[in-house]
Coordinates of C-alpha atoms in Angstrom, one line a residue:
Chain A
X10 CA 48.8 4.4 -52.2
X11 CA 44.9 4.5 -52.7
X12 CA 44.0 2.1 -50.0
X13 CA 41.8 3.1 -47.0
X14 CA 43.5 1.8 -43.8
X15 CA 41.2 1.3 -41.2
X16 CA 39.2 -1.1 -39.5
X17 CA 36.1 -2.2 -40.9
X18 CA 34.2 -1.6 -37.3
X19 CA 35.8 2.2 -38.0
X20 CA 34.8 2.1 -41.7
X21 CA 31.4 1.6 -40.8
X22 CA 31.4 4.4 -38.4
X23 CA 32.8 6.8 -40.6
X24 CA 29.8 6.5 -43.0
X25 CA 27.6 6.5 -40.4
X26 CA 28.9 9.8 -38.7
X27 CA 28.7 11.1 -42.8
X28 CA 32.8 11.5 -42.7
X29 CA 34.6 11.0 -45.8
X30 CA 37.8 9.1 -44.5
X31 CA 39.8 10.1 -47.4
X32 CA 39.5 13.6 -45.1
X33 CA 40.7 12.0 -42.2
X34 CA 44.3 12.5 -40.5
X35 CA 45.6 9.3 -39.3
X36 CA 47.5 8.7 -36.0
X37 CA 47.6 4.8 -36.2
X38 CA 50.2 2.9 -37.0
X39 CA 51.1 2.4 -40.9
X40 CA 48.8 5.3 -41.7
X41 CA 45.6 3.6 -39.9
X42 CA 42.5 5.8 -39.3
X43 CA 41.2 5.3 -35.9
X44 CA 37.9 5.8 -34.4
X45 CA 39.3 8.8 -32.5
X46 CA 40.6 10.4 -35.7
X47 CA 37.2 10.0 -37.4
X48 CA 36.1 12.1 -33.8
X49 CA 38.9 14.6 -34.4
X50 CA 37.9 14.9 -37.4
X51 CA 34.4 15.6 -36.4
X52 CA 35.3 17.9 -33.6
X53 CA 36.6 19.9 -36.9
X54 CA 40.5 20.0 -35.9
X55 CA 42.1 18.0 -38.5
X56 CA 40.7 18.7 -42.0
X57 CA 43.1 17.3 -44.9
X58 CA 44.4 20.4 -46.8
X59 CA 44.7 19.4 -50.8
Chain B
X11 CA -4.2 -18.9 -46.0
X12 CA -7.1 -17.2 -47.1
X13 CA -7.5 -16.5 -50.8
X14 CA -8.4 -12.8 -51.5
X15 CA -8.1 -9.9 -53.5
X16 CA -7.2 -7.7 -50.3
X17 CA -3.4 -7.2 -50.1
X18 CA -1.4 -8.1 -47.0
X19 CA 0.8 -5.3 -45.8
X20 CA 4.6 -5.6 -45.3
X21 CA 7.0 -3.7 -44.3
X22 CA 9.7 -5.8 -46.4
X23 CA 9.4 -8.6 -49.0
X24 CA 12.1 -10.7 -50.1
X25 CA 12.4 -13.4 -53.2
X26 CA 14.5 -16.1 -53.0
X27 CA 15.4 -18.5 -50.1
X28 CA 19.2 -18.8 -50.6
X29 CA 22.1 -17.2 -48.5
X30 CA 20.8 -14.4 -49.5
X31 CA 17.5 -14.0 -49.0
X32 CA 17.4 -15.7 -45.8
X33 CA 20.1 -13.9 -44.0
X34 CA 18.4 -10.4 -45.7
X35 CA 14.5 -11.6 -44.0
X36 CA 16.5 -12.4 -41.0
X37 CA 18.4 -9.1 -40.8
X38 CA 15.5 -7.2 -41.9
X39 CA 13.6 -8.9 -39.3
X40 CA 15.9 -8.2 -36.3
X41 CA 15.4 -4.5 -37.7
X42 CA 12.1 -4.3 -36.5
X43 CA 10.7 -4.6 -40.2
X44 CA 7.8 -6.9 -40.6
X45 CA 8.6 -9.5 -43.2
X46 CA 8.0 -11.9 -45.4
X47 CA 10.1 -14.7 -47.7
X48 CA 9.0 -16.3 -50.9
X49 CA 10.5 -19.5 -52.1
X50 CA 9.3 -21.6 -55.2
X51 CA 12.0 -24.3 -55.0
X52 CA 13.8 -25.2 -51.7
X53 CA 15.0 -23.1 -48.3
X54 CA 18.3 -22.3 -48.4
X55 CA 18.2 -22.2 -52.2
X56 CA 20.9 -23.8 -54.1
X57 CA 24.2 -23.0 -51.7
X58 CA 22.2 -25.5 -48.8
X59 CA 20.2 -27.7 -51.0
X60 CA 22.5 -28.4 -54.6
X61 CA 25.2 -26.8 -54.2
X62 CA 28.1 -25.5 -51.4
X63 CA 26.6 -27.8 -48.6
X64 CA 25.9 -31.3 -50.6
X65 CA 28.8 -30.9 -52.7
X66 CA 31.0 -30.7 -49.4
X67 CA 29.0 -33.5 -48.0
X68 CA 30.4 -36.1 -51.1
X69 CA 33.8 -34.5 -51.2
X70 CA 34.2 -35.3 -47.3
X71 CA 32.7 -39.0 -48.4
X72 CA 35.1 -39.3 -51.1
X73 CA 38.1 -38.3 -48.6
X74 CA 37.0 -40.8 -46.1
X75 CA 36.6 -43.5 -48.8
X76 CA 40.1 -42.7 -50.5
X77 CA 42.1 -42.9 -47.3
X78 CA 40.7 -45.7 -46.2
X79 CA 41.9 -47.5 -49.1
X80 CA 45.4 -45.3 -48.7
X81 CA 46.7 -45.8 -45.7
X82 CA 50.0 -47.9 -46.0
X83 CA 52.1 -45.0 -45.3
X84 CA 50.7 -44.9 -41.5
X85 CA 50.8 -49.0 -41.3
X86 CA 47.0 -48.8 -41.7
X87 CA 45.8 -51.7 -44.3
X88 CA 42.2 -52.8 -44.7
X89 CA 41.0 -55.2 -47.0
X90 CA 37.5 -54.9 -48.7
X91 CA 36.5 -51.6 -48.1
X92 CA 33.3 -50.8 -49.8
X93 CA 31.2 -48.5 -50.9
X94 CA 27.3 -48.4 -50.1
X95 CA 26.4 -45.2 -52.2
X96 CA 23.1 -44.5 -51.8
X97 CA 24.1 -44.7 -47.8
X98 CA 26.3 -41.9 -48.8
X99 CA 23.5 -40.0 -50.3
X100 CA 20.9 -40.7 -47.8
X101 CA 23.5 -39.1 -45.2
X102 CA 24.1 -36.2 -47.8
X103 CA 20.7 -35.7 -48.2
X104 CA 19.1 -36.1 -44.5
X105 CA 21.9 -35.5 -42.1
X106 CA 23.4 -32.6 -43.9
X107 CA 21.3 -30.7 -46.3
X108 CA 18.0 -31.3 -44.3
X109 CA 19.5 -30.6 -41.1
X110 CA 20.7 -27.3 -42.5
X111 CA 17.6 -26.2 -44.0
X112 CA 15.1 -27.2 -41.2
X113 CA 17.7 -24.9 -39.3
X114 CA 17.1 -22.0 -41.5
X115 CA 13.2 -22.6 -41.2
X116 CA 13.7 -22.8 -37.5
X117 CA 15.9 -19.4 -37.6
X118 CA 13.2 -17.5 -40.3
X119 CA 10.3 -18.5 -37.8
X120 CA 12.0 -17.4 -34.8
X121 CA 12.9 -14.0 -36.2
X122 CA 8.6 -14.1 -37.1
X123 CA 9.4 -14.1 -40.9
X124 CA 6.6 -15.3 -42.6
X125 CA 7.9 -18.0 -44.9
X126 CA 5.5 -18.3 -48.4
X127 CA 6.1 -20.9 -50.3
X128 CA 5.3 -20.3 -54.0
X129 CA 6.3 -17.9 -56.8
X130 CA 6.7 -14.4 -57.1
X131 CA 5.7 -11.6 -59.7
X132 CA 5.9 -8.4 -59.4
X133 CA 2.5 -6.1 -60.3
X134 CA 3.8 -2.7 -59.7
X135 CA 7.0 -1.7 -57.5
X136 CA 4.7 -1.9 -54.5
X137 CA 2.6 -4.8 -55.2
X138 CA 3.6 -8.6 -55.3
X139 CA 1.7 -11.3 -57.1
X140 CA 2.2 -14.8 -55.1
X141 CA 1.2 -18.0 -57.0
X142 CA 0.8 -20.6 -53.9
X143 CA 0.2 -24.5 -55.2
X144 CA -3.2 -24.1 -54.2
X145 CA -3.9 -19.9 -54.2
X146 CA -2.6 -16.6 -55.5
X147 CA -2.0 -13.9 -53.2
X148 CA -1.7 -10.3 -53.3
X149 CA 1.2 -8.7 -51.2
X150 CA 1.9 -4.9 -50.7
X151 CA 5.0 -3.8 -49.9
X152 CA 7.4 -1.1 -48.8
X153 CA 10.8 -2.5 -50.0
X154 CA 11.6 -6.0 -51.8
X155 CA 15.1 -7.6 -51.9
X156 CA 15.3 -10.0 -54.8
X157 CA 17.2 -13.1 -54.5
X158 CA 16.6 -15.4 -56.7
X159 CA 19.9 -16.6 -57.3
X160 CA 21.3 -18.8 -60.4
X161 CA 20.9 -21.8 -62.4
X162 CA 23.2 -23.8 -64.3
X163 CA 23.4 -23.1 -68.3
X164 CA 22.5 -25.6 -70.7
X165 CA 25.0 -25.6 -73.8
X166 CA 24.3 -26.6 -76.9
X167 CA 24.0 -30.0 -78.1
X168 CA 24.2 -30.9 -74.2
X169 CA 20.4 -31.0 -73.2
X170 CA 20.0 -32.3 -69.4
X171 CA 19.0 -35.5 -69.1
X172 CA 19.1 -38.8 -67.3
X173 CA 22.7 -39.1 -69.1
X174 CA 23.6 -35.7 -69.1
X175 CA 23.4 -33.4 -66.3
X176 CA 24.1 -30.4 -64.5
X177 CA 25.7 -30.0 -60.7
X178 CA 22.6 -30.6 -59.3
X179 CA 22.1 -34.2 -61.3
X180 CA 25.9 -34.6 -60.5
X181 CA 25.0 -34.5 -57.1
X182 CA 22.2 -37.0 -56.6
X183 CA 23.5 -40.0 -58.7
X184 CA 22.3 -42.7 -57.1
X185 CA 25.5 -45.2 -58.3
X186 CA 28.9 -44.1 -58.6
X187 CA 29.7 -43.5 -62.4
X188 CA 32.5 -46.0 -63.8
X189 CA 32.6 -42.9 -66.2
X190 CA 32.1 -40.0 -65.5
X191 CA 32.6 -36.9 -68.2
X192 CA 32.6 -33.5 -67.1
X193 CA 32.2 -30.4 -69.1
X194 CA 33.7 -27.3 -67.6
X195 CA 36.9 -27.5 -65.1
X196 CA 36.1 -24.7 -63.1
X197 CA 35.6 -24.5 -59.3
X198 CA 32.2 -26.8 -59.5
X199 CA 33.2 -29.4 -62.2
X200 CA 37.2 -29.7 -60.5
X201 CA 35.6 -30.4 -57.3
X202 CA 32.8 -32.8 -57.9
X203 CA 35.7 -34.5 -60.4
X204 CA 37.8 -34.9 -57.5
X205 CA 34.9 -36.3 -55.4
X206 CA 33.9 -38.8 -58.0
X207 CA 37.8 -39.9 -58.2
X208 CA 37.6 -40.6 -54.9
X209 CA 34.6 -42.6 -55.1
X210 CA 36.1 -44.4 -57.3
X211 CA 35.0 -43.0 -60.8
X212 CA 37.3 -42.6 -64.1
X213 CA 37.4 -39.1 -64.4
X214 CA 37.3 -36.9 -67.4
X215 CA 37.1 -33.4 -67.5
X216 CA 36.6 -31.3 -70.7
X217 CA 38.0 -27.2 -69.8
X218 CA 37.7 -25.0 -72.6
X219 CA 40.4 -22.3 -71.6
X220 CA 44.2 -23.2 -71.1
X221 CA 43.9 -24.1 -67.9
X222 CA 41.8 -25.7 -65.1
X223 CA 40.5 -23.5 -62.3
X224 CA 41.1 -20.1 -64.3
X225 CA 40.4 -18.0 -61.5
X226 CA 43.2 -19.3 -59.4
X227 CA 47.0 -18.7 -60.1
X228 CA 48.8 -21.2 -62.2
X229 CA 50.9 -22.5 -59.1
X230 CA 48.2 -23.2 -57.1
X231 CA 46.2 -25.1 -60.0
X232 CA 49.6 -27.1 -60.5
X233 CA 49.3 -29.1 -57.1
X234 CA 45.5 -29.6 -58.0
X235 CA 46.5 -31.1 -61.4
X236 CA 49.2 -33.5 -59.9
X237 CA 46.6 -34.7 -57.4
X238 CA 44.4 -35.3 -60.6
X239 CA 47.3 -37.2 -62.5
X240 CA 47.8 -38.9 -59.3
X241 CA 43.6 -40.3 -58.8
X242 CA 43.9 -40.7 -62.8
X243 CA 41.7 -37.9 -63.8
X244 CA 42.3 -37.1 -67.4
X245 CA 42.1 -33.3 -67.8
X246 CA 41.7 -31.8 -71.3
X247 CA 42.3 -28.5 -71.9
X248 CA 41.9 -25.3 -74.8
X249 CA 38.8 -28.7 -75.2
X250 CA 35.6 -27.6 -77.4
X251 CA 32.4 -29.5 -76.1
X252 CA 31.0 -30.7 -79.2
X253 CA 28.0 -32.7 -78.4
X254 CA 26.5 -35.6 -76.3
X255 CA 24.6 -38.6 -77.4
X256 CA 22.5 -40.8 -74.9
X257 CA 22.9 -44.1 -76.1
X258 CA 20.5 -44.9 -73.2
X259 CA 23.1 -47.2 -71.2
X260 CA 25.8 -44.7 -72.1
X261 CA 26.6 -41.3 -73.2
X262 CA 28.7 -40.1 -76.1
X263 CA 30.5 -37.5 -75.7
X264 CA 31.9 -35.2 -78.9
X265 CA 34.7 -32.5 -78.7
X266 CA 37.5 -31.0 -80.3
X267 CA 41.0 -30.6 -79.1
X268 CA 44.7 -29.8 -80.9
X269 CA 42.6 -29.3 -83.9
X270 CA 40.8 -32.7 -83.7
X271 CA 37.3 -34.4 -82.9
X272 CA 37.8 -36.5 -80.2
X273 CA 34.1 -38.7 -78.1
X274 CA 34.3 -40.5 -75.2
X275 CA 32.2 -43.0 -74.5
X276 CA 30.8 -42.4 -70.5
X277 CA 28.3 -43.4 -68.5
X278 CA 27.2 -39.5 -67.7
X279 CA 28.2 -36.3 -68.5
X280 CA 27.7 -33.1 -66.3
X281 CA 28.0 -29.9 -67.5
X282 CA 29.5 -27.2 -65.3
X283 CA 30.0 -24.5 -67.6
X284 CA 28.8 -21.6 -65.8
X285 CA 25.6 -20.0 -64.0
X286 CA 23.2 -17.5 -65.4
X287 CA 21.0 -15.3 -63.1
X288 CA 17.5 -15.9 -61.9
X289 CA 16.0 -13.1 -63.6
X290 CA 13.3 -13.7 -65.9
X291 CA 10.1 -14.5 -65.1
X292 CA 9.8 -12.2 -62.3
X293 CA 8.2 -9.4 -64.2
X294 CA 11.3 -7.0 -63.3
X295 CA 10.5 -5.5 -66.7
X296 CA 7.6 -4.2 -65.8
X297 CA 9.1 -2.2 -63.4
X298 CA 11.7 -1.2 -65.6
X299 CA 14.4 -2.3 -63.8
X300 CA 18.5 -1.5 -65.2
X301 CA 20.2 -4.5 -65.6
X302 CA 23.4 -5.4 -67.3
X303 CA 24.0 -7.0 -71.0
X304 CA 24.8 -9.9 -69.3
X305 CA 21.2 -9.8 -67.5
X306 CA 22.8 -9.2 -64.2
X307 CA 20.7 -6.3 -62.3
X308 CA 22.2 -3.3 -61.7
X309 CA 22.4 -2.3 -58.1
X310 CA 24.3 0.8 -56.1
X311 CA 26.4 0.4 -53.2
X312 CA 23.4 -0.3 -50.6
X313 CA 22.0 -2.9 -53.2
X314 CA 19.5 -0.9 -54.3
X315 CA 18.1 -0.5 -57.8
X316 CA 17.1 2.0 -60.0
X317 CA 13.4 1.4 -59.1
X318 CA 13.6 2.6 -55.0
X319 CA 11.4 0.3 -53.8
X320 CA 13.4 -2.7 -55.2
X321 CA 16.3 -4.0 -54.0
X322 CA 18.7 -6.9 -55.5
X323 CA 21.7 -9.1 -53.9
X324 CA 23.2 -12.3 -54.7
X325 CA 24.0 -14.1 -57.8
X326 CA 22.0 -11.9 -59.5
X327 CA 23.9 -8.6 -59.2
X328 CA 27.4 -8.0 -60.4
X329 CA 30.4 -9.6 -58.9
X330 CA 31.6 -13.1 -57.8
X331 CA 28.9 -15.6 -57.7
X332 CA 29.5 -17.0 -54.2
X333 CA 27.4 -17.7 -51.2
X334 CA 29.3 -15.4 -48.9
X335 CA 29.0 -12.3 -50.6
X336 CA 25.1 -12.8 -51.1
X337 CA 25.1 -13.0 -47.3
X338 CA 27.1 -10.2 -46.9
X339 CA 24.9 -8.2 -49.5
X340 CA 21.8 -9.0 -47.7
X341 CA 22.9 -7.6 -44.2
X342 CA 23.5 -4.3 -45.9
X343 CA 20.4 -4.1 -48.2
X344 CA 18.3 -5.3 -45.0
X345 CA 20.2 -2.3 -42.7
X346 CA 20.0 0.0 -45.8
X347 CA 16.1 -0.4 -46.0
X348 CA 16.0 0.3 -42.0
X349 CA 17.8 3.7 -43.0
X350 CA 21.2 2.6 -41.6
X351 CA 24.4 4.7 -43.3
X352 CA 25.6 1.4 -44.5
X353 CA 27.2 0.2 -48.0
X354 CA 29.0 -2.3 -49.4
X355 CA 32.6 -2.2 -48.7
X356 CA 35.1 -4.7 -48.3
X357 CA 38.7 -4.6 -49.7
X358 CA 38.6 -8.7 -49.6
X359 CA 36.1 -11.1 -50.8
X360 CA 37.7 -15.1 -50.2
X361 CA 36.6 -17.5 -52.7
X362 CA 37.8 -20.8 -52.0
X363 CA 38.3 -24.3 -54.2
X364 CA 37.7 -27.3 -52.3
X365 CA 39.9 -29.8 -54.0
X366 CA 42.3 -31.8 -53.6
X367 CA 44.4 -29.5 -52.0
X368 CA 42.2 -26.9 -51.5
X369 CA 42.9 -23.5 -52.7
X370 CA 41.7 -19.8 -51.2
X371 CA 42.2 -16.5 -52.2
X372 CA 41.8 -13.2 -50.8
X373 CA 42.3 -9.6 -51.5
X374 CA 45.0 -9.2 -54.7
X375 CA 47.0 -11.6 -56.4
X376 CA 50.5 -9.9 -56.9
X377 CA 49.9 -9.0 -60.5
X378 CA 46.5 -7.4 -59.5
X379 CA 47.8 -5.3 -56.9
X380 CA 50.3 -4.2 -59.7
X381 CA 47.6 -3.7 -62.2
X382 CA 45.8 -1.4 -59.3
X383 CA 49.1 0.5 -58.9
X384 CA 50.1 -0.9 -56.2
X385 CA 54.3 -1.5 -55.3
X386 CA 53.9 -4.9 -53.6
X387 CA 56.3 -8.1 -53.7
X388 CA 55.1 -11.7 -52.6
X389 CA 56.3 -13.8 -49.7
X390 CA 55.6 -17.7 -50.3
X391 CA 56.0 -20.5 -47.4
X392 CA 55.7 -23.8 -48.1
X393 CA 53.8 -26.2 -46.2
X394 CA 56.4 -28.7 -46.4
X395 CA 58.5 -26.5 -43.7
X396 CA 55.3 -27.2 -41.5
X397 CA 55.4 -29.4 -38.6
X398 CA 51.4 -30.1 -38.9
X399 CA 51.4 -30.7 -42.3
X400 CA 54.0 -33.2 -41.8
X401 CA 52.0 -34.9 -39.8
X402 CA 49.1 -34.9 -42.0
X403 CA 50.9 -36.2 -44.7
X404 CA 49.8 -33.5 -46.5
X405 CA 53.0 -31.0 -47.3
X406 CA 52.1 -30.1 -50.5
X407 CA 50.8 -26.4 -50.7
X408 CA 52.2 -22.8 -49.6
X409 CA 50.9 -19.5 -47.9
X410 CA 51.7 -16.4 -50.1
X411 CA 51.6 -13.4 -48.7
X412 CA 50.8 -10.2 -51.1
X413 CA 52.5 -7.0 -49.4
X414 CA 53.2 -3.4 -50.2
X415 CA 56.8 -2.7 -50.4
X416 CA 56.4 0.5 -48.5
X417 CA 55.1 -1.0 -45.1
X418 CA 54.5 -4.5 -45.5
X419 CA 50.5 -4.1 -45.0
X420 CA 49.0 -7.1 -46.4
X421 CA 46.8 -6.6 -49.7
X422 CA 45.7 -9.9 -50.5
X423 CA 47.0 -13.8 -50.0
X424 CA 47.0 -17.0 -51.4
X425 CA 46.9 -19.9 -49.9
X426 CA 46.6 -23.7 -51.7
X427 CA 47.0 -26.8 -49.3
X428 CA 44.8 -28.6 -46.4
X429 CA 42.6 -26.7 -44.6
X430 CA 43.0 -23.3 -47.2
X431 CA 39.7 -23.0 -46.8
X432 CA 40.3 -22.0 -42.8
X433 CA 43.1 -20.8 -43.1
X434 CA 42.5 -18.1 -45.6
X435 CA 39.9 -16.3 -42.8
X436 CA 42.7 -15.2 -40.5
X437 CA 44.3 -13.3 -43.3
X438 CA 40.7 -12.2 -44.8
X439 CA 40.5 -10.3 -41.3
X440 CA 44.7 -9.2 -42.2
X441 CA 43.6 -7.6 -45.3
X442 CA 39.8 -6.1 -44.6
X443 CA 41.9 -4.4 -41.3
X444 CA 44.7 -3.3 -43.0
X445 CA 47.0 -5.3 -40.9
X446 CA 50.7 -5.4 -42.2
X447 CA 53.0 -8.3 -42.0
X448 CA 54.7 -7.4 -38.1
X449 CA 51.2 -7.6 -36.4
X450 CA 50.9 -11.2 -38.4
X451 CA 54.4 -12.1 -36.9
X452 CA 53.8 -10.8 -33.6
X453 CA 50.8 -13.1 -33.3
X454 CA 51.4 -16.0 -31.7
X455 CA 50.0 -18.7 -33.6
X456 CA 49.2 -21.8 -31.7
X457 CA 52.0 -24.9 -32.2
X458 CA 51.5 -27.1 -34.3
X459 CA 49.1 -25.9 -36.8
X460 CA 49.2 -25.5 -40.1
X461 CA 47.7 -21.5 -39.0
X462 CA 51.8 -21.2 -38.6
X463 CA 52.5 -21.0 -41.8
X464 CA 50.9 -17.9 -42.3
X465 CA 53.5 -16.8 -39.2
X466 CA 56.2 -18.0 -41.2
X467 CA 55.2 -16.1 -44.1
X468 CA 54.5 -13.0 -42.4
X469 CA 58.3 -13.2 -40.7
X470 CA 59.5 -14.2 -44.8
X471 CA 57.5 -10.7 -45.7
X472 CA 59.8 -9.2 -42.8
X473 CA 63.4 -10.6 -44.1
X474 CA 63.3 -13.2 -41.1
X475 CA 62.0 -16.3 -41.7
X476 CA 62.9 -19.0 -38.9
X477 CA 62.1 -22.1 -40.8
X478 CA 63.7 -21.9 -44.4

């Protein structure tokens, strides 16, 4: 599905660190993107390959 | 103030008083931004002054006054219960709406936003125009937000008058109607009909499309239009307002419906057709600002418009005319300015119906979450498996759950009944965080409340329901 899964408190962080979150690997539950994903995703570990 | 040609410097400017525009100066001002709000008409703008707050104010009235006169069920009788209307009103008007907006002065003058009350034109997209009663005043600006809001539309062959009148007339009668026409049975018209009812009025409501409340799904409308039948509100739909008279101790009111002209005779008619932005007369033009063919500015996701020192939120940009998401747009377009990485994003906006029962919506319906793709099924509990409701006396309603097939998370609910209004927030919070119908479940919802039924629901989503 097209829906972002995530927490608006983590939304808002992932536009403020400039992360795309459709980029994002996530580790929560029912394919939730955490703030530590948005990290790991940051720290350059998990980039999405198309 | 002093009158001058010598422009006083702020930081941020914002137009417009309403939930908007205050909550904007207010964020803007907890930014560190120096600022200042213009108001022509009244702070708080409509939502506080003529429209969410007052209207709320007679519908409570109208409850009080209804079951005080309906009480048999419980053993309660009273005899000669009456009705001192312009008590009513003078507690609408001074211990509601002026409460709430001497609040909001309080608020804007604690967060040192300077409150200017007169009219605003632009000059250029850094210079403001202020006419005061008594002066006119030059402001220079970084950024403005512009909030001016809505105002109801006049139809044709309906011109407001003492007889005929919008929300805001409908709102300060100072008698209950006998007869009381209404023009439009959208969210406005079906709850001030309701109110009236209540008070005591012989409701009429004129709806042009097939059905009342069009934005809410036909099951939830149904329980609205058997507590109409039920007060004797007559509700004609697929109607064609023709035309008022003012007979000057009446109105006459003209339409067509099944292919034939129809007039009631009324003692006033409101007209609650619809709202059209505040957007003339502000000299937006001159700035060449992008706006819609519906007149609605044209804003990106920070509420910014094409001109970057000019900013717009509310009922004047695109989207659902409600108070909340004004609010909501002014916290990011006052961040935004402040050069916060914020936007607008939210996956549900609630919009809510307070009638008789009341009915709230967030996120998808099922056949929108289809429409967007989505493989979701619904999950409906009724409120008459509800011990609270019970109790109330008030079972009629349901919590509908809208969930993806996949994994249950919740994309949008519906729920119609007492206290919809409340109870749609908890799963407004579901669907903004992506919840799914387990954490719902495994929520311990406190017993009994009618909060439960969105439990039940949740365990219905999950193939388990206890209490059907």
């Amino acid at each position: 599905t097209g829906i972002v899964r995530a927490l608006p408190s983590v939304r808002r962080y992932a536009r403020q660190q400039q992360v795309d979150l459709s980029q994002v690997v996530a580790t929560g539950p029912n394919n939730k993107i955490l703030k530590s994903d948005v990290d790991a995703y940051l720290a350059g570990g998990t980039k999405v390959t198309a | 103030m002093v009158v001058g040609d010598f422009a006083v410097e702020l930081d941020t400017v914002v137009i417009g008083a309403g939930p908007g525009g205050y909550v904007a100066a207010i964020r803007a001002a907890q930014m560190g931004q120096k600022v200042a709000i213009i108001e022509r008409e009244y702070i708080g703008g409509v939502c506080l002054n003529v429209g969410c707050i007052p209207s709320k104010a007679l519908i409570n009235a109208g409850h009080r006054f209804h079951e005080a006169k309906h009480g048999d069920i419980f053993g309660i009788t009273s005899e000669n219960v009456t009705l001192d209307f312009s008590k009513t009103q003078e507690w609408k008007d001074n211990g509601v709406v002026n409460k709430l907006t001497s609040g909001i002065r309080m608020l804007l003058k604690k967060n040192k936003v300077e409150i200017i009350e007169g009219e605003a034109f632009f000059v250029d997209e850094n210079t403001l125009r202020v006419m005061t009663e008594e002066s006119a005043q030059t402001y220079s600006f970084n950024n403005a937000i512009v909030a001016t809001g809505s105002r109801p539309i006049e139809i044709k062959g309906f011109k407001f008058g003492k007889r005929i009148i919008d929300s805001t007339g409908g709102l300060n009668l100072t008698e209950v109607p006998k007869k009381l026409v209404i023009v439009g049975g959208g969210v406005i018209g079906a709850e001030l009909g309701g109110a009236y009812a209540n008070l005591g009025s012989e409701v009429t409501i004129l709806e042009g499309s097939p059905q009342i409340l069009p934005t809410f799904e036909k099951d939830m409308v149904k329980l609205v239009e058997k507590d109409f039948k039920e007060k004797g509100i007559t509700t004609v739909t697929k109607a064609m307002a023709k035309e008022a008279i003012d007979n000057g101790d009446s109105v006459t009111v003209k339409y067509e419906a099944n292919g034939k002209e129809e007039a009631i005779e009324a003692d006033y008619v409101m007209v609650t057709v619809g709202r059209r932005p505040n957007t003339d007369d502000l000299g937006l033009e001159i700035l060449g600002i992008d706006m819609t063919d519906r007149g609605l500015v044209k804003v990106d996701n920070q509420g910014r418009t094409n001109v970057k020192s000019v900013w717009a939120i509310g009922d004047i940009v695109p989207g659902a005319a409600l108070a909340h998401k004004a609010s909501y747009e002014a916290k990011i377009a006052a961040e935004a300015i402040s050069g916060k990485a914020v936007a607008v994003d939210y996956i549900g906006m609630p919009a809510v119906a307070f009638t008789d029962p009341e009915l709230a919506t967030v996120g998808y319906t099922e056949k929108e979450a289809k429409e967007a793709g989505l493989d979701v099924k619904s999950s409906k509990f009724s409120l008459a498996g509800n011990g609270r409701a019970i109790s109330l006396n008030k079972m009629d309603g349901f919590v509908r759950l809208v969930t993806t097939k996949e994994d249950n998370v919740l994309v949008g609910a519906q729920v119609a009944g007492v206290s919809a209004s409340d109870i749609i927030a908890e799963l407004g919070l579901a669907v903004e965080s992506g919840m799914n119908a387990e954490d719902i479940a495994l929520t311990i919802h406190s017993h009994p409340s009618l909060s439960e039924v969105t439990m039940d629901a949740a365990e219905l989503a999950l193939g388990l329901p206890i209490h059907m």
